[in-house]
Tab-separated table of N, CA, C and O in Angstrom:
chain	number	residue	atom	x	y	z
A	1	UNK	N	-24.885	25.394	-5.908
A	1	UNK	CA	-23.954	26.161	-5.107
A	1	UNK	C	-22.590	26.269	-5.783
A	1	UNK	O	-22.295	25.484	-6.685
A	2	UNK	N	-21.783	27.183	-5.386
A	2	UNK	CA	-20.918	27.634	-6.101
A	2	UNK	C	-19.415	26.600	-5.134
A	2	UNK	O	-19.353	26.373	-3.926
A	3	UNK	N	-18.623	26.273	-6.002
A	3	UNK	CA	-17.704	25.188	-4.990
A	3	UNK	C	-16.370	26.354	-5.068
A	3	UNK	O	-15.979	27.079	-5.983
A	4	UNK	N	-16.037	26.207	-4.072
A	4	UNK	CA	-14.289	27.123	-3.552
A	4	UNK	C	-13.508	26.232	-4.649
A	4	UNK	O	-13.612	25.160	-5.246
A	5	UNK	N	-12.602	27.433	-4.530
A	5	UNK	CA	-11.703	26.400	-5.247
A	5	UNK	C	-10.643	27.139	-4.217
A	5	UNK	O	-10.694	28.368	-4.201
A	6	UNK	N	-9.310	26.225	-3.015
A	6	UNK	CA	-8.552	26.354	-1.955
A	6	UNK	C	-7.589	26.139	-2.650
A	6	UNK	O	-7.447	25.298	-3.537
A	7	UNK	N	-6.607	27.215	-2.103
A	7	UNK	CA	-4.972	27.312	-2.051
A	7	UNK	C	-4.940	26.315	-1.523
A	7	UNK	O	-4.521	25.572	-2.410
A	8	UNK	N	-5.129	25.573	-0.442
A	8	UNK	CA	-4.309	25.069	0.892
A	8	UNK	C	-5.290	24.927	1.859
A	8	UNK	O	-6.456	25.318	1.804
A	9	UNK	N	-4.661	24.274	2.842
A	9	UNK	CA	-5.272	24.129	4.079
A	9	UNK	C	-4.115	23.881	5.111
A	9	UNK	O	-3.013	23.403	4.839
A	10	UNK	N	-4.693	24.415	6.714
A	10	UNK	CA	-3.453	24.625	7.391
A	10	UNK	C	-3.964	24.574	8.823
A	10	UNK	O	-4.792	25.423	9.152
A	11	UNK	N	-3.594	23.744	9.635
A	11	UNK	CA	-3.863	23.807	10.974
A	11	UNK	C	-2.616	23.541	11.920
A	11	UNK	O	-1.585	23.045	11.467
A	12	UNK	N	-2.784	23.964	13.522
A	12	UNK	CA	-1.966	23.585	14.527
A	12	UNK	C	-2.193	22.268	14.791
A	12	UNK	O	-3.217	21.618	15.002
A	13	UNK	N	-0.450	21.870	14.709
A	13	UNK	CA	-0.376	20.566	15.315
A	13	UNK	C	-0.925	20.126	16.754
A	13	UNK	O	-0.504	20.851	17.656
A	14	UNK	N	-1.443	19.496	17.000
A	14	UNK	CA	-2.429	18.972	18.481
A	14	UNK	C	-0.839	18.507	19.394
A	14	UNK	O	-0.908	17.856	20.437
A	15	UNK	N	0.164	18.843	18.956
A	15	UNK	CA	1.496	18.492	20.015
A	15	UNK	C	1.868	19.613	20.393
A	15	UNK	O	2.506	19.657	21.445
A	16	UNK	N	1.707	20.340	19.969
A	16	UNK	CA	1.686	22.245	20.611
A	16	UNK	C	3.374	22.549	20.890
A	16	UNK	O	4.049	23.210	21.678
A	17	UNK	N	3.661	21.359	19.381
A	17	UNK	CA	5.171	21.801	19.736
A	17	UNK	C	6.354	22.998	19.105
A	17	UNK	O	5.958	23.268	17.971
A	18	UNK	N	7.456	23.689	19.368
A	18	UNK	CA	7.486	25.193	18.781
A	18	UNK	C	8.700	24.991	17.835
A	18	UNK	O	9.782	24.605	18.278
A	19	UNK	N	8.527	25.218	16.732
A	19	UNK	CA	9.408	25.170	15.354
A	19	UNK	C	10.597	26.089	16.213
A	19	UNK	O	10.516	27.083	16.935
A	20	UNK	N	11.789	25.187	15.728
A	20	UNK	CA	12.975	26.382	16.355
A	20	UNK	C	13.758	26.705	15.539
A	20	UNK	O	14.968	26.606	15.744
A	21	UNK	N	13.323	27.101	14.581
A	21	UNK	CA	13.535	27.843	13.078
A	21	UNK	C	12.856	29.179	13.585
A	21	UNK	O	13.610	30.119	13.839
A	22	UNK	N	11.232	29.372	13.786
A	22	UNK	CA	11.140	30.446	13.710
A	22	UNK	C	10.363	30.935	14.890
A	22	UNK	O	9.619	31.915	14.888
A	23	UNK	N	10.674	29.971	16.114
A	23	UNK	CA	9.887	29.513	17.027
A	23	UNK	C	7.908	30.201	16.906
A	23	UNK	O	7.384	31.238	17.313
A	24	UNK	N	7.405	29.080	16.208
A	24	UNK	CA	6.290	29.360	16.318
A	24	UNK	C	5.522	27.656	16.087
A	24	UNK	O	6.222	26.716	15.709
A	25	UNK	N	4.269	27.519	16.333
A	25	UNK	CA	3.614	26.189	16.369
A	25	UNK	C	3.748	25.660	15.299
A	25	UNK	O	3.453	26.244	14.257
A	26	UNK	N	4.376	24.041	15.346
A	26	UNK	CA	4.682	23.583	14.125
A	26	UNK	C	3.004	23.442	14.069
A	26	UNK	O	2.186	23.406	14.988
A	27	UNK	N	2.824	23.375	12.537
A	27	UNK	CA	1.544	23.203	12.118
A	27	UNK	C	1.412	21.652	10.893
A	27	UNK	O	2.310	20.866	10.590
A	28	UNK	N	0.572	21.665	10.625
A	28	UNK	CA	0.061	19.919	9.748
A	28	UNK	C	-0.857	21.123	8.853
A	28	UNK	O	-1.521	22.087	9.233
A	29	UNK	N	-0.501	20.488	7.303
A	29	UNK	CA	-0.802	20.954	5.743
A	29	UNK	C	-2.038	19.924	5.479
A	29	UNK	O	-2.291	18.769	5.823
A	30	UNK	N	-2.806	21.122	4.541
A	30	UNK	CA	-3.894	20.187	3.445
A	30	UNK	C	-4.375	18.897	4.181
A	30	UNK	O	-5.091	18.987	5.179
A	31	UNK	N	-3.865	17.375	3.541
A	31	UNK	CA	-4.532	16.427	3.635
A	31	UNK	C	-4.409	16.137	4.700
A	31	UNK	O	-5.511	16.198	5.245
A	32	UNK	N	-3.532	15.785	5.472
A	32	UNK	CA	-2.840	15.836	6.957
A	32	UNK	C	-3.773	16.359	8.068
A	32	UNK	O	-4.272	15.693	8.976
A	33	UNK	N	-3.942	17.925	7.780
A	33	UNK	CA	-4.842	18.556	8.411
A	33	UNK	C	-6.206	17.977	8.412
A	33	UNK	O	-6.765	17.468	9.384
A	34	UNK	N	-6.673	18.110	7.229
A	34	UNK	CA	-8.080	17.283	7.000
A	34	UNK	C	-8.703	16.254	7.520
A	34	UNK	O	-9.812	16.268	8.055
A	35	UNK	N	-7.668	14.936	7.298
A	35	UNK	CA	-7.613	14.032	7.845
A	35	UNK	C	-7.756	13.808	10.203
A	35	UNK	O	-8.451	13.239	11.045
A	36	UNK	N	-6.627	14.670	10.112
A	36	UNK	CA	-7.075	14.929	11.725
A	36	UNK	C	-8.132	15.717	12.121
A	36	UNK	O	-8.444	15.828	13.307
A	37	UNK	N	-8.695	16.261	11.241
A	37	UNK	CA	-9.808	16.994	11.809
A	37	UNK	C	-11.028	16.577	11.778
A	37	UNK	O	-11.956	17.193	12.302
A	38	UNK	N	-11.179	15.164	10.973
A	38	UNK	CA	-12.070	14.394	10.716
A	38	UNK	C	-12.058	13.361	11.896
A	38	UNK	O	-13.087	12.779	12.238
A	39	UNK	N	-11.070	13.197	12.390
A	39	UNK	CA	-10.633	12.519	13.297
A	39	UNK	C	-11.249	12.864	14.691
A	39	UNK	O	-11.993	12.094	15.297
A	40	UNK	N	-10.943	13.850	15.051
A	40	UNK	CA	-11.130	14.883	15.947
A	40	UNK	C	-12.708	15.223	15.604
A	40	UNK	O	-13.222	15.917	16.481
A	41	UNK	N	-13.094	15.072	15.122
A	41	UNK	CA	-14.613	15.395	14.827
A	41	UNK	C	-15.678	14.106	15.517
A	41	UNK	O	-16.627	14.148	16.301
A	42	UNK	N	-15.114	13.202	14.924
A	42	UNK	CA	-15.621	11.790	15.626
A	42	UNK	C	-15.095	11.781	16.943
A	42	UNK	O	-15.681	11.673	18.021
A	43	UNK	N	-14.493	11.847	16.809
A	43	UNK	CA	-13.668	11.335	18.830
A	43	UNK	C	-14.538	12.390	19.971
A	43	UNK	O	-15.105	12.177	21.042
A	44	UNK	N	-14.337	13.460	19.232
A	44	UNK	CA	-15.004	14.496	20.411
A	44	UNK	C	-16.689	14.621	20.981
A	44	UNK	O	-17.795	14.641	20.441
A	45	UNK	N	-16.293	14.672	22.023
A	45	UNK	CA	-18.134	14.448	22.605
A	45	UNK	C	-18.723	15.667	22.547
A	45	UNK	O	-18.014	16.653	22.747
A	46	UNK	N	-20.201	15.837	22.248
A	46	UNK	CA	-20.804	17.226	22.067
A	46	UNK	C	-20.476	17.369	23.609
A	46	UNK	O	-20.167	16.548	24.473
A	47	UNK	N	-20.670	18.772	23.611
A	47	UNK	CA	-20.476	19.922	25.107
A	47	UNK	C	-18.808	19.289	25.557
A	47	UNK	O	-18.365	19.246	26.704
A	48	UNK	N	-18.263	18.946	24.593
A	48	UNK	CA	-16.576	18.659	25.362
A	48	UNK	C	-15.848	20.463	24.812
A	48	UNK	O	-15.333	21.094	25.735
A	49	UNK	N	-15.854	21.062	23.570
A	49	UNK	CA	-15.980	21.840	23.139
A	49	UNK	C	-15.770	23.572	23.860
A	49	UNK	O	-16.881	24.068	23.673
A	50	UNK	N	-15.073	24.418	24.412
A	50	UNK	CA	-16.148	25.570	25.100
A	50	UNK	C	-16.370	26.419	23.415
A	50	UNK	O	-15.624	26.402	22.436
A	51	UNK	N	-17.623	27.065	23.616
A	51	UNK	CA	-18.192	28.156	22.960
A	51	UNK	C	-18.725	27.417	22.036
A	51	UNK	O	-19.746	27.955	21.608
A	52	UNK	N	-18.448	26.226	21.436
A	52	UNK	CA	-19.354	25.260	20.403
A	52	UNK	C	-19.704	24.155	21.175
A	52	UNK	O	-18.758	23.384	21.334
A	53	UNK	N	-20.845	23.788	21.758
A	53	UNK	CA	-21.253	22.779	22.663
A	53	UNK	C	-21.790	21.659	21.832
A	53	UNK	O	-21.502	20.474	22.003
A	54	UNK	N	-22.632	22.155	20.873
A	54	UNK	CA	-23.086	20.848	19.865
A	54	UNK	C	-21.835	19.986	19.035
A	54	UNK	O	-22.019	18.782	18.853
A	55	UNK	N	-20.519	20.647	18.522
A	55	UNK	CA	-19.820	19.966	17.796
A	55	UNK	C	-19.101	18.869	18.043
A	55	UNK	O	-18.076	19.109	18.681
A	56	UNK	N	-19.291	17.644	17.739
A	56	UNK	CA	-19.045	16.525	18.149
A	56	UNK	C	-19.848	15.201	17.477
A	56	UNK	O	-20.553	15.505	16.515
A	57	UNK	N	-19.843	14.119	17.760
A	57	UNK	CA	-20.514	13.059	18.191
A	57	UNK	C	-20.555	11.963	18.972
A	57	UNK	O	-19.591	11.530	19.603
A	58	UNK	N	-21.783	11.436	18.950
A	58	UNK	CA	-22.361	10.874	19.689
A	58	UNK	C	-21.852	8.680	20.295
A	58	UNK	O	-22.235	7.846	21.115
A	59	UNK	N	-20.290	8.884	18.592
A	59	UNK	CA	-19.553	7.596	19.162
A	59	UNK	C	-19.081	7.209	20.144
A	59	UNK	O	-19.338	6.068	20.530
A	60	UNK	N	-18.240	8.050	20.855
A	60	UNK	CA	-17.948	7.331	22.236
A	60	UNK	C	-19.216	6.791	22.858
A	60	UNK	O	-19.110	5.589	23.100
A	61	UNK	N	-20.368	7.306	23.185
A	61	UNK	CA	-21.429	6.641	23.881
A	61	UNK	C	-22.261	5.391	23.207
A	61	UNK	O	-23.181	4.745	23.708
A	62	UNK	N	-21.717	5.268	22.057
A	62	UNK	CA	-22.748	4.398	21.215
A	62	UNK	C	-21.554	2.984	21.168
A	62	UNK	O	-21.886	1.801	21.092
A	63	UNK	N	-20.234	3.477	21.233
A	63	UNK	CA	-19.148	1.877	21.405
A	63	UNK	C	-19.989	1.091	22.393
A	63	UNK	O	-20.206	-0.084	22.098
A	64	UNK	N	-20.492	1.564	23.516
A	64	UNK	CA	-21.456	0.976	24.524
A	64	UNK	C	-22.156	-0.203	24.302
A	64	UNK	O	-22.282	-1.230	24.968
A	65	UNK	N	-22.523	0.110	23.382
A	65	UNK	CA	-23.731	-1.047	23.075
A	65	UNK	C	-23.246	-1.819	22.412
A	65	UNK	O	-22.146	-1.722	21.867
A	66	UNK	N	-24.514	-3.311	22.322
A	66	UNK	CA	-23.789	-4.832	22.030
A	66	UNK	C	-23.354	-4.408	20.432
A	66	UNK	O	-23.888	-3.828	19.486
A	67	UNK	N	-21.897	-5.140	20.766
A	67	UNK	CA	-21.363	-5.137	19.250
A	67	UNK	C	-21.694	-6.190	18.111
A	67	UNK	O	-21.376	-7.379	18.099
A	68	UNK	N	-22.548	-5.339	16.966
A	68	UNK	CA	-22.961	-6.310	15.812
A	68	UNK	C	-23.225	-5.309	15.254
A	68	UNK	O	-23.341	-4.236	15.846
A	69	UNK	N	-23.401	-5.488	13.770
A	69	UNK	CA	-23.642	-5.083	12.500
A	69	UNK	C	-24.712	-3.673	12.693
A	69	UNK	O	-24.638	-2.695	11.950
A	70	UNK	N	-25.614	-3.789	13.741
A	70	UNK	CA	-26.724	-2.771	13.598
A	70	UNK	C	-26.003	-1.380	14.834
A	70	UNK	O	-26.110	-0.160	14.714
A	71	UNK	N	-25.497	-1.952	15.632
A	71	UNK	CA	-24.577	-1.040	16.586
A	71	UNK	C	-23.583	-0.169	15.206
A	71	UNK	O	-23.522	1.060	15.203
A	72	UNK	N	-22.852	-1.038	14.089
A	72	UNK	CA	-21.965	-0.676	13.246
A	72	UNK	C	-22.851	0.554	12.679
A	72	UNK	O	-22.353	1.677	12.751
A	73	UNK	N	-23.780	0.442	12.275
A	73	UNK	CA	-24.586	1.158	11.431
A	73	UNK	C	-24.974	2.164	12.000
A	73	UNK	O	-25.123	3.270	11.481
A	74	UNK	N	-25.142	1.909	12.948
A	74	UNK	CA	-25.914	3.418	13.906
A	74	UNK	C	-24.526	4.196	14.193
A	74	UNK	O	-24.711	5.409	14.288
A	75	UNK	N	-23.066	3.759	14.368
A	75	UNK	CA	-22.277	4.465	14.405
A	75	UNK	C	-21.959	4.649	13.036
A	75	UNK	O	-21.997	5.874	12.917
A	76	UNK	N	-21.636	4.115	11.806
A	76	UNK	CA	-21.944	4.739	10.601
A	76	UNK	C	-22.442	5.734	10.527
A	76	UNK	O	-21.681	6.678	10.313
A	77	UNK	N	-24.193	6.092	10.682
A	77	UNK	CA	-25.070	7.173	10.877
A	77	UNK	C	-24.387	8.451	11.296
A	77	UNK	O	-24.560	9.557	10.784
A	78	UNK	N	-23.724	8.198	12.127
A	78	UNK	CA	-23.544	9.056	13.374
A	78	UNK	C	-21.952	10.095	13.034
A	78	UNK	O	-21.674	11.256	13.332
A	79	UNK	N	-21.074	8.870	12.189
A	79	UNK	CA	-19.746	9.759	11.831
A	79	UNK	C	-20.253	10.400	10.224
A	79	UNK	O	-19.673	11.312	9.635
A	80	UNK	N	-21.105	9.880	9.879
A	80	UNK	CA	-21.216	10.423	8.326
A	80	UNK	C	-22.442	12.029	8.743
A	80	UNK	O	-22.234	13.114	8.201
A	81	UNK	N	-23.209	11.889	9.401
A	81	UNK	CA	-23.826	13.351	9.935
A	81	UNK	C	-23.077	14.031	10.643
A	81	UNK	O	-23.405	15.211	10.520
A	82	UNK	N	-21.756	13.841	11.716
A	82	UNK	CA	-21.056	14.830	11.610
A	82	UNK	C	-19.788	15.194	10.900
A	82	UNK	O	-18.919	15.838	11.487
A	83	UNK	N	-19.661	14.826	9.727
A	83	UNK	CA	-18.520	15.298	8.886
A	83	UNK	C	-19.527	15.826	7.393
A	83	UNK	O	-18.934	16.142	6.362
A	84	UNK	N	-20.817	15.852	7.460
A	84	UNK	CA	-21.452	16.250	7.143
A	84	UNK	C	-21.731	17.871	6.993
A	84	UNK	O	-22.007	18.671	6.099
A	85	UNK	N	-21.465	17.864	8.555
A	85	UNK	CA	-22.503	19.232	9.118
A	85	UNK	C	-21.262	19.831	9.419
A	85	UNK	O	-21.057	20.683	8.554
A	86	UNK	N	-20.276	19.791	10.286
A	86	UNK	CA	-19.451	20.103	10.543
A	86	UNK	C	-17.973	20.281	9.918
A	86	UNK	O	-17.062	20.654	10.657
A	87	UNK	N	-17.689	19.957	8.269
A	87	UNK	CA	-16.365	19.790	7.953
A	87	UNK	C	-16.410	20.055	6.694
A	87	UNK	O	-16.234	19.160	5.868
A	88	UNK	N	-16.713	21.638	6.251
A	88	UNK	CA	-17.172	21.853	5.017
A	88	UNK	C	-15.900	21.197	3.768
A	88	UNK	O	-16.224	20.930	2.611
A	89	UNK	N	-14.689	21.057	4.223
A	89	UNK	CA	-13.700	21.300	3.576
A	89	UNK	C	-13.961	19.942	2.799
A	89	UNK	O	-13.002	19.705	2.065
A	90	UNK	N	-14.793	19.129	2.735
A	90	UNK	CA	-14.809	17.799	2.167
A	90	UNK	C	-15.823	17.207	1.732
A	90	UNK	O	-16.764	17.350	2.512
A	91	UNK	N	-16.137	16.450	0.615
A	91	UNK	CA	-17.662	15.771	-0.043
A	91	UNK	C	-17.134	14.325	0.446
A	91	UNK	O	-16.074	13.827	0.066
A	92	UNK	N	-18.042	13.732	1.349
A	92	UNK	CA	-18.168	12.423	1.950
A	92	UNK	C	-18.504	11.493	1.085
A	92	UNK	O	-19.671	11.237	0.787
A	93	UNK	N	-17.343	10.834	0.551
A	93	UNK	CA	-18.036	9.136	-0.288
A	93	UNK	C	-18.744	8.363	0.446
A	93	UNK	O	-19.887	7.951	0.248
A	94	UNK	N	-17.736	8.090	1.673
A	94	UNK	CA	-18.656	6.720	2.001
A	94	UNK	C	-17.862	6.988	3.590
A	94	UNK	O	-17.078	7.863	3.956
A	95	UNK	N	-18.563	5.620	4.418
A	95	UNK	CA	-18.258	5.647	5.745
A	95	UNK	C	-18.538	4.211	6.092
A	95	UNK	O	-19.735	3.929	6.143
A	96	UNK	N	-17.576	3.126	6.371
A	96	UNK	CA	-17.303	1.754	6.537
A	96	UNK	C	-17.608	1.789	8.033
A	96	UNK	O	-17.525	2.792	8.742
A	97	UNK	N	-17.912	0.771	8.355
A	97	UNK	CA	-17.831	0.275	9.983
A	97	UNK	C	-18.094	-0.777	10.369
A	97	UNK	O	-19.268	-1.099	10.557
A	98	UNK	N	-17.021	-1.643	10.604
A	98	UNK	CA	-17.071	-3.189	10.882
A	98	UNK	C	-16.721	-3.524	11.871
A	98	UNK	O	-15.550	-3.401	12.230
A	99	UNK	N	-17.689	-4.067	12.619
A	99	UNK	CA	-17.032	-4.752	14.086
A	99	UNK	C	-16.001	-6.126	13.644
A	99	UNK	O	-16.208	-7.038	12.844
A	100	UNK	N	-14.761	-5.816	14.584
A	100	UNK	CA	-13.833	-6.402	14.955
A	100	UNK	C	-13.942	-6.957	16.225
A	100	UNK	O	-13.658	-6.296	17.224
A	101	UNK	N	-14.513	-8.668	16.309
A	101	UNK	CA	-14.997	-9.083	17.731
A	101	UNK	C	-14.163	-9.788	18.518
A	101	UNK	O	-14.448	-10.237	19.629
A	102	UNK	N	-12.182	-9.984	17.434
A	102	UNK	CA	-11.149	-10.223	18.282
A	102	UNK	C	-10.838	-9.366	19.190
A	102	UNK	O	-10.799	-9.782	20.348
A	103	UNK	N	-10.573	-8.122	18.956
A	103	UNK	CA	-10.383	-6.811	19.153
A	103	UNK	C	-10.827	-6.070	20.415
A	103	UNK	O	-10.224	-5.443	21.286
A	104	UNK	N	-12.853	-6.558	20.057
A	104	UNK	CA	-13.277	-5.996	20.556
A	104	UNK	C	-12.873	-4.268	20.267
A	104	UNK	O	-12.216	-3.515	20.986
A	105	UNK	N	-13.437	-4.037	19.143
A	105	UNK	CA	-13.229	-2.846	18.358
A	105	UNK	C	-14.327	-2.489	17.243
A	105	UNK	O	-15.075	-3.354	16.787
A	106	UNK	N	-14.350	-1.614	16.982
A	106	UNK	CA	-14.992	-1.063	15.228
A	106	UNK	C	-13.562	-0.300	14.219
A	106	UNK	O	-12.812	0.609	14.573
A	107	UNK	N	-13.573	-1.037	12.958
A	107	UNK	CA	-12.701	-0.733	12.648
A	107	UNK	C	-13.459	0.544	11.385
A	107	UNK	O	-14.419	0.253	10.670
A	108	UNK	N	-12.971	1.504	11.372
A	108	UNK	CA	-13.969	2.523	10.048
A	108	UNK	C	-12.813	2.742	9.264
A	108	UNK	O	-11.645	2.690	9.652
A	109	UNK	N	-13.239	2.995	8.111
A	109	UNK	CA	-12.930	3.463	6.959
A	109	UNK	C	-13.648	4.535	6.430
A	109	UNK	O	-14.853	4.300	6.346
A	110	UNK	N	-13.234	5.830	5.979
A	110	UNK	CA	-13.995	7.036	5.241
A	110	UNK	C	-13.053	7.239	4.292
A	110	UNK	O	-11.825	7.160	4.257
A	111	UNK	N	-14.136	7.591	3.335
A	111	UNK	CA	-13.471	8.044	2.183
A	111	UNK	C	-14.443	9.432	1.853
A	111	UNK	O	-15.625	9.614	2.143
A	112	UNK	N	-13.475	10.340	1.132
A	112	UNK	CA	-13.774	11.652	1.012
A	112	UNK	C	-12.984	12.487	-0.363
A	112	UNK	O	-11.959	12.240	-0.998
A	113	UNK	N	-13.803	13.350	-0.428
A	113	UNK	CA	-13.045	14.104	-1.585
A	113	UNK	C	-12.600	15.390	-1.224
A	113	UNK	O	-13.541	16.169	-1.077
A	114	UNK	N	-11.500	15.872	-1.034
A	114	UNK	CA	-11.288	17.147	-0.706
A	114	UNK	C	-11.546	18.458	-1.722
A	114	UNK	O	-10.823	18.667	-2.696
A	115	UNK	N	-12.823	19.414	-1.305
A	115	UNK	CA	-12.756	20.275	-1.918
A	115	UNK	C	-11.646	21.130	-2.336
A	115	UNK	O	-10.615	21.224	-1.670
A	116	UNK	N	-11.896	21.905	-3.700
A	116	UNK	CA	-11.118	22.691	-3.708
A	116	UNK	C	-9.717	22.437	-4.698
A	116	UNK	O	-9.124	23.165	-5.495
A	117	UNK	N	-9.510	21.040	-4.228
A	117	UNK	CA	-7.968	20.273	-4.203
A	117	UNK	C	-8.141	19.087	-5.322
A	117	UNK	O	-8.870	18.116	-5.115
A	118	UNK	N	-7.422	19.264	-6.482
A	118	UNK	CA	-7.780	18.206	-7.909
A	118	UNK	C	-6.777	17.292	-7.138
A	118	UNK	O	-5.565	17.506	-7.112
A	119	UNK	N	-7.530	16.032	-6.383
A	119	UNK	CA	-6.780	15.379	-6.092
A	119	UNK	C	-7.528	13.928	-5.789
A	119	UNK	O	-8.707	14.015	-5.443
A	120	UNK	N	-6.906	12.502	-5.894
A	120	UNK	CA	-7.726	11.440	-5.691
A	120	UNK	C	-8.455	11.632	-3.945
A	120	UNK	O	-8.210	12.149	-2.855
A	121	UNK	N	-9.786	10.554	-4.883
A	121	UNK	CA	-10.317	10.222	-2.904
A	121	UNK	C	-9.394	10.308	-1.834
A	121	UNK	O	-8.259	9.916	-2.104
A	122	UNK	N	-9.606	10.742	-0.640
A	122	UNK	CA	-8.635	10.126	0.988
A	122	UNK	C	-9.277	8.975	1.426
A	122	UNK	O	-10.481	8.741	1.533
A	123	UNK	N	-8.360	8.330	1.651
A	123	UNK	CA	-9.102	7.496	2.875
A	123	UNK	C	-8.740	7.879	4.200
A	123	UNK	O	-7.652	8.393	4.457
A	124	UNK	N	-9.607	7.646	5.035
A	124	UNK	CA	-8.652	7.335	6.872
A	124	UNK	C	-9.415	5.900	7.364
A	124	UNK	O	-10.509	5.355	7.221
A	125	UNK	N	-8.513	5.724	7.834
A	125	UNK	CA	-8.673	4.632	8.406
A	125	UNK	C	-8.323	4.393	10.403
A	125	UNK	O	-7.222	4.844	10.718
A	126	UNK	N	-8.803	4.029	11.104
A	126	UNK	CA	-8.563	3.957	12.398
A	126	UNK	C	-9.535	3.226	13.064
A	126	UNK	O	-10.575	3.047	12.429
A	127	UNK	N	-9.439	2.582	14.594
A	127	UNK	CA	-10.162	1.858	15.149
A	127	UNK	C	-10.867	2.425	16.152
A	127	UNK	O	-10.237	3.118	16.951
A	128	UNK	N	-12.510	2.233	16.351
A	128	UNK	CA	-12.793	2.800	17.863
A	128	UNK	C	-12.771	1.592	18.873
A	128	UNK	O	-12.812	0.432	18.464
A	129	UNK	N	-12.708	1.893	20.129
A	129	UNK	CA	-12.604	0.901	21.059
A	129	UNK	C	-13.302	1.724	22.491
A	129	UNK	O	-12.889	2.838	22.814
A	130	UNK	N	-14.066	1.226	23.034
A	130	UNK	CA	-14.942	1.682	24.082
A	130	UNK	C	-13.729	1.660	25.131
A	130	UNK	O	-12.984	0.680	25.116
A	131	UNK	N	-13.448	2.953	26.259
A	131	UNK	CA	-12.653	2.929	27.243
A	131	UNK	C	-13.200	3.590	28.237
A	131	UNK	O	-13.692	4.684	27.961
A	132	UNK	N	-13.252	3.152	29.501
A	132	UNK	CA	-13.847	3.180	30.622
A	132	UNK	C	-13.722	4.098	31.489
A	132	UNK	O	-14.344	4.034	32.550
């Protein structure tokens, strides 16, 4: 397959707040963007979505279950098939997931390569935590 090669990347900030320079939606660049949208990819539940009902996954429902190494893995599974399917803008290295049993948390790590963009791996990093 033939790989893009991207100017840029550019999305609305999720604070929907209005630049008063030229009053219009401040927006989040390239890695920034990327990064939250990967974010936002995991967090969101399929059918939360309107007009795309499948896009999402299936983590919030899977924090559920007893926390250990094989729970880690099945949510592993689960963020690396949808940034997969859903987030062309990026080639997936890897996808960490370690239960944190002070916490009571999973802490992930992804690493990724942004198409397009001659630039080192990203990481993100953030915690899930089951909420009621």
């Amino acid at each position: 397959p033939v790989e893009r090669i991207s100017k840029g990347f550019k999305d609305i900030s999720m604070s929907f707040e209005v630049n008063p320079i030229n009053e219009d939606l401040i927006s989040v660049k390239d890695r920034t963007a990327i990064a939250r949208s990967i974010r936002n990819l995991v967090l969101t539940v399929p059918g939360e979505r309107f007009f795309n009902p499948d896009l999402g996954s299936r983590v919030s429902e899977l924090l559920f279950d007893v926390m250990d190494d094989i729970s880690g893995a099945t949510i592993r599974d689960e963020i690396d098939e949808t940034i997969t399917k859903y987030e062309p803008r990026v080639r997936l290295q890897s996808v960490r997931v370690k239960p944190n049993y002070d916490n009571n948390e999973f802490d992930v790590t992804i690493t990724y390569d942004v198409i397009g963009i001659d630039a080192l791996p990203q990481q993100l990093n953030f915690a899930l935590q089951s909420t009621r």
